[in-house]
Amino acid sequence: MEAEMRNDPFDTGPTGAFRTLCRKYPDDTVYPGANGFRSLWGPIFYRGRATGSARLLVIGQDPAQTEAVTRRILSGQAGRRVQGFVEKLGFTKSYLMINAFLYGIYNQDMALPHLNDPAIQAYRHQWLEAAFAPGKIEAVVTFGTPAFEAWTAFKATPAGQAVTAVHQRALHPTADKPGGPITRKDLLDNWNVALKKLQPKIQHPDEARPLVLYGSDFKADELPEIPSQDFPMGLQPWMRSTDFWAGMSPTPGTERANISIVVPS
Ligand code: URA
């Protein structure tokens, strides 16, 4: 019998300045557990094209458990929501996603005040400078308040002032917490406003598409599988197309450090 072969493109990795940034990065003295960071799982740098070819820059908040396993940001529920958003703008590959925080957070009240600690900010600004150096980014979307504040701090720098790309802020992809003040519809109404502002400014999408706005809930095709080319080689499709397969360890006392993985049936 002939062997069945998969044929999955994969992320061949960062180049140039991005590669240097993935090699030399702040350690856990900059992101200590005592400040609410999940330092043990290390830095998780980006998703997409860290090669200078990106035309859309996405800024999120911090990597969670899923991202600690896949080693790419925005790859869990938030990531699939964001993937649907960028695809509505016609981007299927020419995007770069980074987070305001390089390490995951386990306690937001403790960690968020460190957004602009000098070493955290300086390293994030190096990523933003590298992203804009090739001059190709046409639009920037910040998801959530920390991302917006990170962008605002960068815009105040000389490199930030030179950026002409349009920026749009949007609610964080998981801002619609059960029982919280923001409903799913509030989130999607906010994203529709962002899409309508961004779409006319985009000159070079990967695919020119008519803008289809969100309704009151995500439709199945608005939560796409994340492309294999955004991940290290061999990452399995279920890791790119389902949510919540990685969570905090249920064992008391180990929640902060350990991750529990359940492969979807
Ligand atoms: N995962 C990320 O990498 N960033 C977010 O903002 C949320 C989830």
Short mmCIF file of N, CA and C and ligand atoms in Angstrom, two decimals, residues 60-64 67 73-75 78 99 172, ligand 1:
data_model
loop_
_atom_site.label_atom_id
_atom_site.label_comp_id
_atom_site.label_asym_id
_atom_site.label_seq_id
_atom_site.Cartn_x
_atom_site.Cartn_y
_atom_site.Cartn_z
N GLY A 60 -1.29 41.85 20.02
CA GLY A 60 -2.17 41.25 21.02
C GLY A 60 -1.62 41.53 22.42
N GLN A 61 -2.03 40.73 23.38
CA GLN A 61 -1.63 41.01 24.77
C GLN A 61 -0.49 40.11 25.25
N ASP A 62 -0.78 38.84 25.48
CA ASP A 62 0.25 37.94 26.01
C ASP A 62 -0.14 36.51 25.63
N PRO A 63 0.84 35.63 25.54
CA PRO A 63 0.55 34.24 25.15
C PRO A 63 -0.04 33.44 26.30
N ALA A 64 -0.97 32.54 25.99
CA ALA A 64 -1.59 31.69 27.02
C ALA A 64 -1.04 30.27 26.90
N GLU A 67 -0.42 28.75 23.33
CA GLU A 67 0.74 29.35 22.69
C GLU A 67 2.05 28.82 23.29
N ILE A 73 2.37 32.87 18.86
CA ILE A 73 1.33 33.61 19.58
C ILE A 73 -0.01 33.51 18.85
N LEU A 74 -1.05 33.91 19.56
CA LEU A 74 -2.40 33.97 19.00
C LEU A 74 -2.73 32.70 18.22
N SER A 75 -2.63 31.56 18.91
CA SER A 75 -2.92 30.30 18.22
C SER A 75 -4.06 29.52 18.88
N ALA A 78 -8.37 32.90 20.94
CA ALA A 78 -8.16 34.29 20.53
C ALA A 78 -7.51 34.33 19.14
N ASN A 99 2.86 40.23 20.53
CA ASN A 99 2.11 40.58 21.73
C ASN A 99 2.78 41.73 22.46
N HIS A 172 -10.17 43.33 22.66
CA HIS A 172 -9.40 42.08 22.68
C HIS A 172 -10.30 40.92 22.24
N1 URA B 1 -2.90 34.70 22.94
C1 URA B 1 -1.97 35.59 22.52
O1 URA B 1 -0.91 35.23 22.07
N2 URA B 1 -2.28 36.90 22.64
C2 URA B 1 -3.43 37.34 23.13
O2 URA B 1 -3.66 38.54 23.19
C3 URA B 1 -4.38 36.38 23.55
C4 URA B 1 -4.08 35.06 23.44
#
